[in-house]
C-alpha atoms as a PDB file:
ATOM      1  CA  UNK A   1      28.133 -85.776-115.575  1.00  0.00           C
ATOM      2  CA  UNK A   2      27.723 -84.421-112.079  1.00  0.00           C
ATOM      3  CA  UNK A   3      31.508 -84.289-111.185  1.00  0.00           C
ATOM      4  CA  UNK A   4      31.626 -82.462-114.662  1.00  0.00           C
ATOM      5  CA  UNK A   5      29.447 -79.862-113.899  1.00  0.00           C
ATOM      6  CA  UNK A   6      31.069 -79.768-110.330  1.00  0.00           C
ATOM      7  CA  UNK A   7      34.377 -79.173-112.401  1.00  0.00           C
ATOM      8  CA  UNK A   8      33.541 -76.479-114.373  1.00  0.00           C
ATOM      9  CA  UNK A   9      31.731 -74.659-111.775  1.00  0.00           C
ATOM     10  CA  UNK A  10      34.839 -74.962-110.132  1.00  0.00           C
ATOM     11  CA  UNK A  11      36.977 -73.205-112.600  1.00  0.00           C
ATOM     12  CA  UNK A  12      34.564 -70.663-113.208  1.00  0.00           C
ATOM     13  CA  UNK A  13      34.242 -69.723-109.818  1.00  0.00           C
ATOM     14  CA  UNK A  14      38.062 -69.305-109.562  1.00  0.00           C
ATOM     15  CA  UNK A  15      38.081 -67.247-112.661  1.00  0.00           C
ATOM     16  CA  UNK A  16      35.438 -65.335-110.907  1.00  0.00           C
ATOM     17  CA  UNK A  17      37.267 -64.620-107.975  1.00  0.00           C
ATOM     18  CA  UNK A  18      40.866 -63.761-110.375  1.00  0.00           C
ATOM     19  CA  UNK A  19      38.434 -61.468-111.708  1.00  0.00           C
ATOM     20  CA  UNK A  20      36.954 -59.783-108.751  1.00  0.00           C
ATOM     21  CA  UNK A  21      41.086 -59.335-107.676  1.00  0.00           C
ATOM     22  CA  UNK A  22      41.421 -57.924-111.002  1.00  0.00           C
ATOM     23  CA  UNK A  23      38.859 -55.432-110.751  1.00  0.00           C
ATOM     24  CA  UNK A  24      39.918 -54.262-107.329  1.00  0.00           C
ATOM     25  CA  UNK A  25      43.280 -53.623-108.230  1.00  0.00           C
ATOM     26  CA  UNK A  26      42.287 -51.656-111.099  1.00  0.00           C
ATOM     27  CA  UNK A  27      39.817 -49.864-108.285  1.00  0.00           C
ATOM     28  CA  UNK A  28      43.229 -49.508-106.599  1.00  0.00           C
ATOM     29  CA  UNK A  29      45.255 -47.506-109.129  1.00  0.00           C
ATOM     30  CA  UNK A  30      41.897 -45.398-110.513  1.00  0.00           C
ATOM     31  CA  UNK A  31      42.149 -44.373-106.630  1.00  0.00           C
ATOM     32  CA  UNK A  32      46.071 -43.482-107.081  1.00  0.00           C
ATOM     33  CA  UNK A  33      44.828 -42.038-110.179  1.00  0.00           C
ATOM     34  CA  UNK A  34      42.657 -39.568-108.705  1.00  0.00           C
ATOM     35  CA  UNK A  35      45.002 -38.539-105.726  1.00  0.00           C
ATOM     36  CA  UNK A  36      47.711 -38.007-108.175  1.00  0.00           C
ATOM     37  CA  UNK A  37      45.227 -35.973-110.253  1.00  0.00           C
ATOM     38  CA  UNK A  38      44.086 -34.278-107.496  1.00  0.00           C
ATOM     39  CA  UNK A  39      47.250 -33.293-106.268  1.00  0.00           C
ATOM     40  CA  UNK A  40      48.772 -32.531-109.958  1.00  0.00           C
ATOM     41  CA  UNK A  41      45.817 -30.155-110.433  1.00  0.00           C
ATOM     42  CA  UNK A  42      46.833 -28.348-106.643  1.00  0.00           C
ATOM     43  CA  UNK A  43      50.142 -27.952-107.915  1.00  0.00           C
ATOM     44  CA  UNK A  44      48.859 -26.207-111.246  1.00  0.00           C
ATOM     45  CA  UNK A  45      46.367 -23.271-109.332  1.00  0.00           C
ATOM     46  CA  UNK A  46      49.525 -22.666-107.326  1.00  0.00           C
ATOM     47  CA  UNK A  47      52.382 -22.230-109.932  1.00  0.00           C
ATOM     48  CA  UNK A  48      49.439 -20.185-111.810  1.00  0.00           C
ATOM     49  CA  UNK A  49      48.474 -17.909-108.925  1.00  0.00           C
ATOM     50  CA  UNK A  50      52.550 -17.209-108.292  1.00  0.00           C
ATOM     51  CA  UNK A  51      52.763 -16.785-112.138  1.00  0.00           C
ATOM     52  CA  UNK A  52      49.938 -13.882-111.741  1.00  0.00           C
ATOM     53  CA  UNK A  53      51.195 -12.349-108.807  1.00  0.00           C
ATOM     54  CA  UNK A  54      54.077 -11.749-110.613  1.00  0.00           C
ATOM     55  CA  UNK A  55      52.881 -10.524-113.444  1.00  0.00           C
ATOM     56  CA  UNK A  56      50.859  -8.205-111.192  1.00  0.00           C
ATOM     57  CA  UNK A  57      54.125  -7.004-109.380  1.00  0.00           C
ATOM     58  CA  UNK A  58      55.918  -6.027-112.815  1.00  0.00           C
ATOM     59  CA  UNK A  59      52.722  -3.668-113.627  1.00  0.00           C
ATOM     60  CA  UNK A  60      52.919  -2.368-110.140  1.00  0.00           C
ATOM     61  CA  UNK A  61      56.566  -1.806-110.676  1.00  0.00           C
ATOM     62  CA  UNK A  62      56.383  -0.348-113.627  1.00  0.00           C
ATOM     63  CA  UNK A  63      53.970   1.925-113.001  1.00  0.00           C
ATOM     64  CA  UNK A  64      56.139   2.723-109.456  1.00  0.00           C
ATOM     65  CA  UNK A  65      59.049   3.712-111.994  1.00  0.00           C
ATOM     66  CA  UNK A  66      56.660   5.714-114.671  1.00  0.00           C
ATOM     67  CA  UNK A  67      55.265   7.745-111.411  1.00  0.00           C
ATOM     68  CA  UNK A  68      58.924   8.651-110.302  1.00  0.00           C
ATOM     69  CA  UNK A  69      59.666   9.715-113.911  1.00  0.00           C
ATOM     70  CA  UNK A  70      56.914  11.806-113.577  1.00  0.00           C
ATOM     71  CA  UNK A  71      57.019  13.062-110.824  1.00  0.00           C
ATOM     72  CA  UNK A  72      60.790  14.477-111.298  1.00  0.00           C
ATOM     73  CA  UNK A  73      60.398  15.529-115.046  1.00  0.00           C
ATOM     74  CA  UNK A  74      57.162  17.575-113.411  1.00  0.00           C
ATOM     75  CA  UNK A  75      59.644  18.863-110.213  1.00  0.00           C
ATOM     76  CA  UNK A  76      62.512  19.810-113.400  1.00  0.00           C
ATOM     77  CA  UNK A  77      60.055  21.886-115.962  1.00  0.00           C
ATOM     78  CA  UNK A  78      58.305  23.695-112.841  1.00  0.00           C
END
C-alpha cells in the first residue's frame, strides 16, 4: 500500500514538473508574443506618420502650385 502511494506520488510529481516546463514555455512564447507585438505596433505609428507627412506635403504642394497660378494670372490681368 505504501510503495503504492509512493508510486503514484511519483508520477504525479513528474507530471507536475512536465507541467511546470509546459507552462514556462508557453511564458516563453507569450514573451516573444509581446516583443513581436510590440515591435509590429512600432512599425505601424511609423509607416502611419510617413503616410501623413505625405499627405501633408501634397496639400502643401498643391497649394505651392494654386499660389503660383495666382500669383501670375494676378501679374497678367494687372
Amino acid at each position: 500500500m505504501a510503495r503504492e502511494t509512493e508510486d503514484y506520488g511519483g508520477a504525479v510529481l513528474g507530471e507536475l514538473h512536465d507541467q511546470r516546463e509546459t507552462i514556462l514555455r508557453v511564458g516563453d512564447v507569450l514573451d516573444d508574443t509581446s516583443s513581436n507585438l510590440y515591435r509590429s505596433d512600432r512599425t505601424l505609428r511609423g509607416m502611419l506618420r510617413r503616410a501623413w507627412v505625405n499627405h501633408m506635403m501634397y496639400y502643401i504642394i498643391i497649394a505651392v502650385i494654386l499660389l503660383i497660378v495666382f500669383i501670375i494670372l494676378y501679374l497678367k490681368l494687372s
